PDB file of C-alpha atoms in Angstrom:
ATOM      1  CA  UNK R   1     -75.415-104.142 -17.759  1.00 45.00           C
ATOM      2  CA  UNK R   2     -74.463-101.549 -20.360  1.00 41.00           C
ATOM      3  CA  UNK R   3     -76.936 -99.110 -18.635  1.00 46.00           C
ATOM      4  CA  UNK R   4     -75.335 -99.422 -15.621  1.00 45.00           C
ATOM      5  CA  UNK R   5     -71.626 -99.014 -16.664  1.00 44.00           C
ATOM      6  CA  UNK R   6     -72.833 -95.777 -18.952  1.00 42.00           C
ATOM      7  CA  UNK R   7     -74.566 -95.118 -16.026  1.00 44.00           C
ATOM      8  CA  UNK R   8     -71.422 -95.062 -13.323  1.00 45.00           C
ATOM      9  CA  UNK R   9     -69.350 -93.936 -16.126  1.00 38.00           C
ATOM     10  CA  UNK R  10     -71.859 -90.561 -16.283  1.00 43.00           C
ATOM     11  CA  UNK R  11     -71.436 -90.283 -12.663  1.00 48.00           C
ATOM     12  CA  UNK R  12     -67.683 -90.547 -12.112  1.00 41.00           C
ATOM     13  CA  UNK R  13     -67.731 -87.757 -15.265  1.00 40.00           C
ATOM     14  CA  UNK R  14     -69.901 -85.865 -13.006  1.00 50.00           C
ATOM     15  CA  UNK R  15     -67.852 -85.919 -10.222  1.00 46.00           C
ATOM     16  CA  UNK R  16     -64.641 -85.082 -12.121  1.00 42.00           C
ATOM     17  CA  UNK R  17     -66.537 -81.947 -13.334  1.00 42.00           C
ATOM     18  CA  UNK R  18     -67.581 -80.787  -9.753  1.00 42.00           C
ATOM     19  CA  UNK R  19     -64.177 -81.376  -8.707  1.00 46.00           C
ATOM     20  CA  UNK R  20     -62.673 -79.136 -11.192  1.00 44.00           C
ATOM     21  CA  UNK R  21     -65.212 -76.939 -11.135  1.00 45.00           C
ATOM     22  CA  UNK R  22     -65.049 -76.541  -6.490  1.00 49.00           C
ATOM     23  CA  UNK R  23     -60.713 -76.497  -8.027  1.00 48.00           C
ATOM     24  CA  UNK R  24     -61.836 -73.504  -9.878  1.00 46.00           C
ATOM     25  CA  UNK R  25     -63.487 -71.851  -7.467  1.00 50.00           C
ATOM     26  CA  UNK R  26     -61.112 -72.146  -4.905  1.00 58.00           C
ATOM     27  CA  UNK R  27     -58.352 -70.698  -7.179  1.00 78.00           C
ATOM     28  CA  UNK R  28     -60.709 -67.588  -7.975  1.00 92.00           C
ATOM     29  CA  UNK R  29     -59.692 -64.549  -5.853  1.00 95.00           C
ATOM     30  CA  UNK R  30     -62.528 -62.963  -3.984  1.00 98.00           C
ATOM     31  CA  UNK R  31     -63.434 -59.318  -5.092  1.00 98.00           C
ATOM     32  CA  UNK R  32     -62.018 -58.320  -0.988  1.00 98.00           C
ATOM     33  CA  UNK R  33     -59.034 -60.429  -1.892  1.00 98.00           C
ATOM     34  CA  UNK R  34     -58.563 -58.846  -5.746  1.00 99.00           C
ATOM     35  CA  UNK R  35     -59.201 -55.326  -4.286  1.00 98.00           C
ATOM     36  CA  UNK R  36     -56.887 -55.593  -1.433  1.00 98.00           C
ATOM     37  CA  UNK R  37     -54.427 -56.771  -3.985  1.00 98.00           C
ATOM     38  CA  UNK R  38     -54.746 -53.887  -6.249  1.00 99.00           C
ATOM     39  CA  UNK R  39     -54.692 -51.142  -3.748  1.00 98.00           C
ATOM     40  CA  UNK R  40     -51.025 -53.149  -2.445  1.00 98.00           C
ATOM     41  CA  UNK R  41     -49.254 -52.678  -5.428  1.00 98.00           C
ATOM     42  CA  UNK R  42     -50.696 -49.409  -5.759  1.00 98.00           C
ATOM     43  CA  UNK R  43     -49.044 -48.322  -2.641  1.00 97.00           C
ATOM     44  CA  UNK R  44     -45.801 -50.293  -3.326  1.00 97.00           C
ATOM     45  CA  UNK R  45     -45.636 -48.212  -6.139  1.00 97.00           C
ATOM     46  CA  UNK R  46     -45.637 -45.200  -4.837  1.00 95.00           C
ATOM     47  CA  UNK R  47     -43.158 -46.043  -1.803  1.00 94.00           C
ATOM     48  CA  UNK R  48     -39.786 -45.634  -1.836  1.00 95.00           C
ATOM     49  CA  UNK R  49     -39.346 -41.917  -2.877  1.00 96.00           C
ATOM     50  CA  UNK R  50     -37.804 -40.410   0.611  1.00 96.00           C
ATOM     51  CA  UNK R  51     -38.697 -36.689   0.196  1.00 97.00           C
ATOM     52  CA  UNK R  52     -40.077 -34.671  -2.114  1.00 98.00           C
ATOM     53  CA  UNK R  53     -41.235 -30.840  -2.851  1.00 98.00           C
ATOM     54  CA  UNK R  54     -43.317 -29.402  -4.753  1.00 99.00           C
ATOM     55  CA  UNK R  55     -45.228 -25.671  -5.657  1.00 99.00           C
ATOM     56  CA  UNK R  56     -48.572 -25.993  -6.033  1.00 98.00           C
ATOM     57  CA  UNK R  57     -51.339 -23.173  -7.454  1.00 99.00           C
ATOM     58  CA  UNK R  58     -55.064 -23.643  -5.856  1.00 99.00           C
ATOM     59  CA  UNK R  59     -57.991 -22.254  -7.331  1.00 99.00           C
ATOM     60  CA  UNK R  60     -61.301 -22.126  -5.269  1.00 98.00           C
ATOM     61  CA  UNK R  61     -64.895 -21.709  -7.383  1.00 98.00           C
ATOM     62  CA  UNK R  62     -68.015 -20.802  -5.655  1.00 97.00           C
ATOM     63  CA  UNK R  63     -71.638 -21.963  -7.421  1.00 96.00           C
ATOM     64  CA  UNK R  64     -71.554 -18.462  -9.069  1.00 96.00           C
ATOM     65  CA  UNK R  65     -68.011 -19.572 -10.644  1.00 95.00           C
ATOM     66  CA  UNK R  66     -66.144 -16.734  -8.996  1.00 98.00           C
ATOM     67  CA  UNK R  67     -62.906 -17.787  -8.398  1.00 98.00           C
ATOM     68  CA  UNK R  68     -60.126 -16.629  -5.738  1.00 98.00           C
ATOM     69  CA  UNK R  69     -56.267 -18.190  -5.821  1.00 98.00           C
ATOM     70  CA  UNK R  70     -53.953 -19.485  -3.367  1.00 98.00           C
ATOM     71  CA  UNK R  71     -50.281 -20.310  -3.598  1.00 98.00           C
ATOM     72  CA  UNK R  72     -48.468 -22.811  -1.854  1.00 98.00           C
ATOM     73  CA  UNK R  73     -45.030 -25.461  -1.141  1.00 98.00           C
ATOM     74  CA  UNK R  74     -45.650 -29.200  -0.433  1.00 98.00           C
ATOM     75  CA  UNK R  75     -42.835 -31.020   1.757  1.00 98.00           C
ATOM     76  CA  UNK R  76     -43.527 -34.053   2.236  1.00 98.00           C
ATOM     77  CA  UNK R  77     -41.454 -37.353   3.767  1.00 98.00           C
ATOM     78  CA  UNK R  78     -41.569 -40.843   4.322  1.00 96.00           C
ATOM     79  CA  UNK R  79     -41.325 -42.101   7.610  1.00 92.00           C
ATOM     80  CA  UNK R  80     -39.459 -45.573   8.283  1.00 84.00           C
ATOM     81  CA  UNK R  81     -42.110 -48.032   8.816  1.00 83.00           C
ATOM     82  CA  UNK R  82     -45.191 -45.477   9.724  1.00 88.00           C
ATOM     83  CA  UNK R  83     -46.532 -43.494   7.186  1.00 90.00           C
ATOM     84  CA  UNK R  84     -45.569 -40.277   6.111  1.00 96.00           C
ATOM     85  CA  UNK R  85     -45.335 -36.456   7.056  1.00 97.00           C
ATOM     86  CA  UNK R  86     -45.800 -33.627   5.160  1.00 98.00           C
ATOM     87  CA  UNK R  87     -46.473 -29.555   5.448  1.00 98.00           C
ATOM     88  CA  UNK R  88     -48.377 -27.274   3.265  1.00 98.00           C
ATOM     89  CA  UNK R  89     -47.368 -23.855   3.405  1.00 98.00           C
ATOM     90  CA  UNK R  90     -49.466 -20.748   2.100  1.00 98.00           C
ATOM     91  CA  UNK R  91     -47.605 -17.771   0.420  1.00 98.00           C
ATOM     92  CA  UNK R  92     -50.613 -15.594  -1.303  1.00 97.00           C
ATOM     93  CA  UNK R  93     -52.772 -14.044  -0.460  1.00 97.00           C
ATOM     94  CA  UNK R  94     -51.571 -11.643   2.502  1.00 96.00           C
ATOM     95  CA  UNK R  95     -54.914 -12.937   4.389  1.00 93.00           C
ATOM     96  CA  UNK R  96     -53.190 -16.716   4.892  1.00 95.00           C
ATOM     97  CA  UNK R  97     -49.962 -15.741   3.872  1.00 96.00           C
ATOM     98  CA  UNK R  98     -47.463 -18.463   6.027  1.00 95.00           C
ATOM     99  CA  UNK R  99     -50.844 -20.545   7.910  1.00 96.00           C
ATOM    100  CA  UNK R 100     -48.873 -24.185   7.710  1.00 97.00           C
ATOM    101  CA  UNK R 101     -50.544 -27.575   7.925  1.00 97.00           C
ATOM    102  CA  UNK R 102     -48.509 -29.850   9.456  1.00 97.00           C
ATOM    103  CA  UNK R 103     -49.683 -33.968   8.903  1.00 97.00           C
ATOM    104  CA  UNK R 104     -47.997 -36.884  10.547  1.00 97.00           C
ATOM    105  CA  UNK R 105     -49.893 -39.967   8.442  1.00 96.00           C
ATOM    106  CA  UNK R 106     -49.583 -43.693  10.656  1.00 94.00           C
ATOM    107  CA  UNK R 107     -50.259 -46.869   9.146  1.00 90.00           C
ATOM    108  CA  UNK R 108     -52.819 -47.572  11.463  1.00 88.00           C
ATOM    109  CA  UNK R 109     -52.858 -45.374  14.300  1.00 91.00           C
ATOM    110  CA  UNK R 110     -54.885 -41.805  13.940  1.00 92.00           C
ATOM    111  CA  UNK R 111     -53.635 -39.476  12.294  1.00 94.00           C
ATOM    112  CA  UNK R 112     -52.170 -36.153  13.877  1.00 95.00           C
ATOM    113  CA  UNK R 113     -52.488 -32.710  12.223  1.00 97.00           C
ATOM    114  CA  UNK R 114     -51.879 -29.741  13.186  1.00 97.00           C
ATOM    115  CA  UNK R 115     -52.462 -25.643  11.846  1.00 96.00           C
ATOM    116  CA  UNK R 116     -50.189 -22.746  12.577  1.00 96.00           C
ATOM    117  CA  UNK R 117     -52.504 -19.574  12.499  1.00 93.00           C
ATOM    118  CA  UNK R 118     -49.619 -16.931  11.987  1.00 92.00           C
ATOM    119  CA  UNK R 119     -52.113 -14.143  12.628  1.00 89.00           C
ATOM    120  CA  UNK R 120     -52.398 -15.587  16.141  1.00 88.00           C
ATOM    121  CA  UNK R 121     -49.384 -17.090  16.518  1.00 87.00           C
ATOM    122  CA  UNK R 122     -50.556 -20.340  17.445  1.00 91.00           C
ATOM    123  CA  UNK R 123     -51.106 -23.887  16.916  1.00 94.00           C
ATOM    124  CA  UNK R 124     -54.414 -25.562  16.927  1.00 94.00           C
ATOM    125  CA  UNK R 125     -54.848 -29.258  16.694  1.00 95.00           C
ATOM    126  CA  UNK R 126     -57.060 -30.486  14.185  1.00 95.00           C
ATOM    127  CA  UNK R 127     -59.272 -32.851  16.085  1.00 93.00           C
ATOM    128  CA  UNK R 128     -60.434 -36.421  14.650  1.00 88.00           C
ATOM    129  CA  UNK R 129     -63.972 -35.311  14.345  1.00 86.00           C
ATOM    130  CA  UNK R 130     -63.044 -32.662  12.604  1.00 90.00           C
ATOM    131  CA  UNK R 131     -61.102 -34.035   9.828  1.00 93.00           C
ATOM    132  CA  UNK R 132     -63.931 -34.226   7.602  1.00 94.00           C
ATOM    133  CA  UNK R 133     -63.753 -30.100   7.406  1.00 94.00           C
ATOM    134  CA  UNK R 134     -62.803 -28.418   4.627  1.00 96.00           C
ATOM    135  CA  UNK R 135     -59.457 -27.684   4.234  1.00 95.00           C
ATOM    136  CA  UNK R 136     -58.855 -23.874   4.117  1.00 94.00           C
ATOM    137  CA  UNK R 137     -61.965 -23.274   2.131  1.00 95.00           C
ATOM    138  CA  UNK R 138     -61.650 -25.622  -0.350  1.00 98.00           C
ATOM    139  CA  UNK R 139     -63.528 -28.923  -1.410  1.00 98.00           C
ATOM    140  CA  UNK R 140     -60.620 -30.996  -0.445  1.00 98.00           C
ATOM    141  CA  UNK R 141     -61.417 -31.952   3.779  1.00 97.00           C
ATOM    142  CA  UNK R 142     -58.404 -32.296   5.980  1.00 96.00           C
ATOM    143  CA  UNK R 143     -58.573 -35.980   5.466  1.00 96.00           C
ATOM    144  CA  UNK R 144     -58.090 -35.718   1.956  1.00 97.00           C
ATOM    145  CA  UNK R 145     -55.086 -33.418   2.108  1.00 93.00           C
ATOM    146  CA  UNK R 146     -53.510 -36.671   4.604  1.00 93.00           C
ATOM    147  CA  UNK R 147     -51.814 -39.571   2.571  1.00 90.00           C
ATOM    148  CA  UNK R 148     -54.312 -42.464   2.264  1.00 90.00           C
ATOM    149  CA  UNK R 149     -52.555 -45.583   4.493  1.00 93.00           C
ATOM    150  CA  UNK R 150     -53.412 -48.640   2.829  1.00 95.00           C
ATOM    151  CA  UNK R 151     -54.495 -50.543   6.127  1.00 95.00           C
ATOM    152  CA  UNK R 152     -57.021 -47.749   7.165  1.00 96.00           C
ATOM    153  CA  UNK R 153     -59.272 -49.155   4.246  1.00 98.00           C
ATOM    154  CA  UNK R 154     -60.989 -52.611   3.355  1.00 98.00           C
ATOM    155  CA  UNK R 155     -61.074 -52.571  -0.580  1.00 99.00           C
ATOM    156  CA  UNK R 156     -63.617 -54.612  -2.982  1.00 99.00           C
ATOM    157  CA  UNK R 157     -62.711 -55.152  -6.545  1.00 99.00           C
ATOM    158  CA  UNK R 158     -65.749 -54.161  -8.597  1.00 99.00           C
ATOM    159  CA  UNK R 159     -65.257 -54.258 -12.028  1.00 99.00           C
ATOM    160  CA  UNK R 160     -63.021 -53.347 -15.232  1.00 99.00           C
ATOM    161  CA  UNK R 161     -63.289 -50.524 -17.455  1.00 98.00           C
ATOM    162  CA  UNK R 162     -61.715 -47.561 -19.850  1.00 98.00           C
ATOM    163  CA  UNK R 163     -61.687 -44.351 -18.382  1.00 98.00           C
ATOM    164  CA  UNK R 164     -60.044 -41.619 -20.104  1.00 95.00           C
ATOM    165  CA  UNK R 165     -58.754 -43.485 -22.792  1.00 96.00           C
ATOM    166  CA  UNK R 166     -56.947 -45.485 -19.933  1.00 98.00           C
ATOM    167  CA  UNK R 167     -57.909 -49.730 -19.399  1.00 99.00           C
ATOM    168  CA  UNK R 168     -58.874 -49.329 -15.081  1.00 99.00           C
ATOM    169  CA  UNK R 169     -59.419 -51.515 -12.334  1.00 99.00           C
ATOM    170  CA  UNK R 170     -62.183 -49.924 -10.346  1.00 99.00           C
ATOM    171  CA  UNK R 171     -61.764 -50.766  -6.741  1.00 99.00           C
ATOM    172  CA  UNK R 172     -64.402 -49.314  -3.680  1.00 99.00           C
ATOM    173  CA  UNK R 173     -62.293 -48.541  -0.971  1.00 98.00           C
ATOM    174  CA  UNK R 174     -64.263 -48.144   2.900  1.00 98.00           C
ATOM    175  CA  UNK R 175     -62.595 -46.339   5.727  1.00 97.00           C
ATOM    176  CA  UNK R 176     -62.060 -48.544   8.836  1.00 96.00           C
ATOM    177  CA  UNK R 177     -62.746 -45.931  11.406  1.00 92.00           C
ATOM    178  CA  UNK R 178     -65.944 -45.111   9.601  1.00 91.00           C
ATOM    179  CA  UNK R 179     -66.594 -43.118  12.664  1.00 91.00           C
ATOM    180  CA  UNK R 180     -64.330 -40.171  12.376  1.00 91.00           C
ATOM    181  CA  UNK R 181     -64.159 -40.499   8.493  1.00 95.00           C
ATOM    182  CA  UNK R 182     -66.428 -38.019   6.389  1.00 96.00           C
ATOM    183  CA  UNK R 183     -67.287 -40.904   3.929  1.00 98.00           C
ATOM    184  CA  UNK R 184     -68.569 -44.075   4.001  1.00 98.00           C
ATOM    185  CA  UNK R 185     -66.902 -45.232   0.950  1.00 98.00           C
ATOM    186  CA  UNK R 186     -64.512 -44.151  -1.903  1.00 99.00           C
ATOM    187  CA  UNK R 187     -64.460 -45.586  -5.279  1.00 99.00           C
ATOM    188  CA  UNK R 188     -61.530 -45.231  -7.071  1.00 99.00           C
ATOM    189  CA  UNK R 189     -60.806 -45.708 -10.880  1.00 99.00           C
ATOM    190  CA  UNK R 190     -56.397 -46.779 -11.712  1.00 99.00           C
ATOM    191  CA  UNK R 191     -55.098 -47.894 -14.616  1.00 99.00           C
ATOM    192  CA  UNK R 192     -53.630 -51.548 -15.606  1.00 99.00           C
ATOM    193  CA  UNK R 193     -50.804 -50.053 -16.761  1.00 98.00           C
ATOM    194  CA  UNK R 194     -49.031 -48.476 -13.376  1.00 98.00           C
ATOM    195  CA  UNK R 195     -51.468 -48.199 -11.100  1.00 99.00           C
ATOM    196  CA  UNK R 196     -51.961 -43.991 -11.439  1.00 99.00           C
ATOM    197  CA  UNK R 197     -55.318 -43.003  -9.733  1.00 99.00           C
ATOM    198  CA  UNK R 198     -57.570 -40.854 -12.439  1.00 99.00           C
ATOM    199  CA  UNK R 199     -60.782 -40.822 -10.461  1.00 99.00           C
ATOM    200  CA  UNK R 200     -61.788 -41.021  -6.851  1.00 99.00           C
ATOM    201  CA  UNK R 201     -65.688 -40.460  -6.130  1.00 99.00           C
ATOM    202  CA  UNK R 202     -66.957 -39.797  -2.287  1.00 99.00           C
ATOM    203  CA  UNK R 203     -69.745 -40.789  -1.014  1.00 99.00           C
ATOM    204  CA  UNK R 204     -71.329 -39.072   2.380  1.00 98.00           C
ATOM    205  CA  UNK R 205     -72.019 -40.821   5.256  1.00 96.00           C
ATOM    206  CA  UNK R 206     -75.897 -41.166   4.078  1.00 97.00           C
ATOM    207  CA  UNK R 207     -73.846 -43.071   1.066  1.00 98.00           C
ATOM    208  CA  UNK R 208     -74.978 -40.596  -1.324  1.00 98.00           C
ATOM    209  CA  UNK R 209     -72.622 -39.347  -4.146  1.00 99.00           C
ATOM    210  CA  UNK R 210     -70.807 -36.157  -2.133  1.00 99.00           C
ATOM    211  CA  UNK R 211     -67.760 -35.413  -4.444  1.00 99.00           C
ATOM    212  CA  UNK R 212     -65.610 -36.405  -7.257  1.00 99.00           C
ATOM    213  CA  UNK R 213     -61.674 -36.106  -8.044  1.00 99.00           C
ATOM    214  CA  UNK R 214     -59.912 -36.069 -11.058  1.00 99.00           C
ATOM    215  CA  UNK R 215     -56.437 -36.272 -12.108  1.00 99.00           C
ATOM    216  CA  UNK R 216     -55.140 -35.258 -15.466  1.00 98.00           C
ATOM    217  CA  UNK R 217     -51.267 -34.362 -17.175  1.00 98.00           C
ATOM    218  CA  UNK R 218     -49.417 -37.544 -15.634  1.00 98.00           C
ATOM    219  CA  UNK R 219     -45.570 -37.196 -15.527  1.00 98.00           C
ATOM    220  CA  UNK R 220     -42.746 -39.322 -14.165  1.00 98.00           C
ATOM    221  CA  UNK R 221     -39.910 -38.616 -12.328  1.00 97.00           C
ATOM    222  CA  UNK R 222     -36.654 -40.041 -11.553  1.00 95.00           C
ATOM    223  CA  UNK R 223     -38.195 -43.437 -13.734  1.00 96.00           C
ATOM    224  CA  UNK R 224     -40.328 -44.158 -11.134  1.00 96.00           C
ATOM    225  CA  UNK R 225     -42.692 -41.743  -9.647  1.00 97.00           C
ATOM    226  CA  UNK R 226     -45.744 -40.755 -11.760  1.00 98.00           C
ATOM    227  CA  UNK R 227     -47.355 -37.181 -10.386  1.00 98.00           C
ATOM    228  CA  UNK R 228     -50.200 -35.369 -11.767  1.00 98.00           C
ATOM    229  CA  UNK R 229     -49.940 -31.920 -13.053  1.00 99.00           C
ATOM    230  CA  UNK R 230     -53.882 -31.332 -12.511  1.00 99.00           C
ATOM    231  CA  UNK R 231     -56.487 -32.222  -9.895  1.00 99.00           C
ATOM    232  CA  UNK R 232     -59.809 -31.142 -10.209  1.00 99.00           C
ATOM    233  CA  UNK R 233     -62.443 -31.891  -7.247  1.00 99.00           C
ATOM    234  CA  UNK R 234     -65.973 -30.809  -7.823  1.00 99.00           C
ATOM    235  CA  UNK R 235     -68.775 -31.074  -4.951  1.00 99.00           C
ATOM    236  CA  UNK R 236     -72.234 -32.375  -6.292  1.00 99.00           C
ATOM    237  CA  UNK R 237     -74.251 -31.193  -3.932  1.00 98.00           C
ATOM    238  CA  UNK R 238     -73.141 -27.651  -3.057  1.00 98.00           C
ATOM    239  CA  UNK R 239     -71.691 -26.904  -6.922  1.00 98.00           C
ATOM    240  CA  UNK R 240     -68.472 -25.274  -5.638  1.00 98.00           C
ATOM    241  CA  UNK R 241     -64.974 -27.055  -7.143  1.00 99.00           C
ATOM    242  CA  UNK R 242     -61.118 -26.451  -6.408  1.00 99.00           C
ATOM    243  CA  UNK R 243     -58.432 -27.347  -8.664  1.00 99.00           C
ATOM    244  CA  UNK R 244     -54.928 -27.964  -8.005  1.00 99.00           C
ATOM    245  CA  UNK R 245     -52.096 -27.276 -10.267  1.00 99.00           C
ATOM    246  CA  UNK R 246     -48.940 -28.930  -9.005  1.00 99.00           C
ATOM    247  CA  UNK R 247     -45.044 -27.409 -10.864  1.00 98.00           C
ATOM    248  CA  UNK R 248     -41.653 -28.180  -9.524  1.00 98.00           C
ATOM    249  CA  UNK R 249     -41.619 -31.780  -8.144  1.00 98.00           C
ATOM    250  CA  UNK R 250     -38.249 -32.121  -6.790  1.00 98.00           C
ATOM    251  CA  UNK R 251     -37.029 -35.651  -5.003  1.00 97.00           C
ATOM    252  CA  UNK R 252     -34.313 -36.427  -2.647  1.00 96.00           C
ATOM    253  CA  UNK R 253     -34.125 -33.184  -1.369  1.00 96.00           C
ATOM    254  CA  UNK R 254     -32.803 -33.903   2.122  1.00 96.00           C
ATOM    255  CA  UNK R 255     -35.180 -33.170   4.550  1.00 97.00           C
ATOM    256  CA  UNK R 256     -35.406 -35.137   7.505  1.00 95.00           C
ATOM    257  CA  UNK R 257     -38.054 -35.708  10.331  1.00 94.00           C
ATOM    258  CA  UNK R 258     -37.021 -32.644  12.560  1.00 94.00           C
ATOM    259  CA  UNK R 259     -38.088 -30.631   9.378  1.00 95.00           C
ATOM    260  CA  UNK R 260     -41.767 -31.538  10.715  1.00 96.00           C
ATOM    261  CA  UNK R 261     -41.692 -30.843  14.136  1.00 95.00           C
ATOM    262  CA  UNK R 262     -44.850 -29.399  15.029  1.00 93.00           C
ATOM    263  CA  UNK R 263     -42.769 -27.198  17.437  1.00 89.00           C
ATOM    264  CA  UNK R 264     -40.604 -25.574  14.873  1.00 88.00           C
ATOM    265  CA  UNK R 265     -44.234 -24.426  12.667  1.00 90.00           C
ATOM    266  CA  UNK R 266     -43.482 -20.617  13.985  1.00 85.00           C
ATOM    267  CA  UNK R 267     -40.501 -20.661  12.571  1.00 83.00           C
ATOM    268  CA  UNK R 268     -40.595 -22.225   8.984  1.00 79.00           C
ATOM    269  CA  UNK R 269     -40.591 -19.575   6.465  1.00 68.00           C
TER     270      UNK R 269
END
């Protein structure tokens, strides 16, 4: 008789500890479900800011480490409830001097872009298949330049780590419409602490390492907004870099949405 109540008593203990452990599981977030949930609050963070502008110094390296320079203003807006919009605008040298990329970013639908050639005074659509191109001779692509919608991405948590002296969540990110994307995944490295970005590595479509971005001299504005003063994106597999110095972040500036009418690109000055 004892044998058989130890016995029962063994196997309700059992059960109890399945239970609890099946409890457990259940109450574990999946790496999707941890990922997704990192990117969100991620994005949250960084909404809310209305307009900004900014000046921003590029610097373009070839294999040989010759260099050549570019200047440029960032205007950028949110949109309500779709994305954002946004125009760079090249100063120096003389041989791009006002050329204006025009991006309209959507949650979920396609994005539209668009470049103003002033030298013949016209604008060209930059078509979905193209977006993957590099943007004005740099090692940043025309989808890089457009503002990364959280819903045009599954995400997988994959692990914690330091980087940069910085405790990071590193998160894979994998474009939706892999078909008109120039990656097949992004892994990106933020930190615990407010969710900045400090590395982003590309992979090609043959999911081989293609290119790596890093972000350095963090700064916050109006007690919110952290910016980076440095990006530096370096291409493994042709050796050629750019790096982007960003000065004179400005919020609330005013601008509105007729500001980035792709018909009024001859115009802006």
């Amino acid at each position: 008789m004892k044998d058989t109540s130890r016995a029962r008593i063994m196997m309700v203990v059992g059960l109890v500890v399945v239970a609890a452990a099946d409890r457990s599981a259940a109450a574990e977030p999946s790496a999707e479900e941890r990922g997704l949930a990192i990117a969100t609050e991620a994005d949250r963070r960084e909404s809310g800011y209305g307009d900004s502008t900014a000046s921003l110094h590029m610097v373009l390296r070839n294999k040989q480490g010759q260099t050549s320079e570019r200047e440029l203003r960032i205007r950028t807006l949110e949109t309500e409830n779709d994305g954002t919009k946004s125009l760079c605008i090249f100063d120096t040298p003389a041989d791009v001097k006002g050329t204006i990329l025009l991006t309209h970013t959507h949650k979920e639908a396609e994005d539209d872009q668009w470049l103003f050639l002033p030298a013949l005074r016209r604008i060209r659509r930059i078509a979905a298949q193209n977006k993957s191109g590099s943007f004005m001779g740099s090692e940043f692509s025309y989808e890089d330049i457009a503002a990364q919608e959280l819903a045009k991405y599954t995400y997988r948590w994959l692990r914690d780590e330091a980087y940069d002296g910085n405790d990071c969540y590193v998160i894979e990110r994998t474009p939706v419409d892999k078909a008109n994307s120039g990656y097949s995944r992004q892994v990106a490295w933020l930190d615990k602490a407010h969710y900045r970005t400090w590395k982003v590595e590309y992979y090609d479509r043959k999911n081989e390492r293609l290119k790596t971005l890093t972000f350095k001299g963090y700064r916050q504005y109006v007690d919110r907004f952290w910016r980076a003063r440095q990006m530096d994106m370096v291409n493994h597999q042709t050796g050629k870099s750019t790096t982007l110095t960003w000065s004179d972040f400005t919020f609330g500036t005013g601008l509105k949405e007729i500001d980035f009418d792709r018909h009024s690109l001859t115009l802006l000055r």
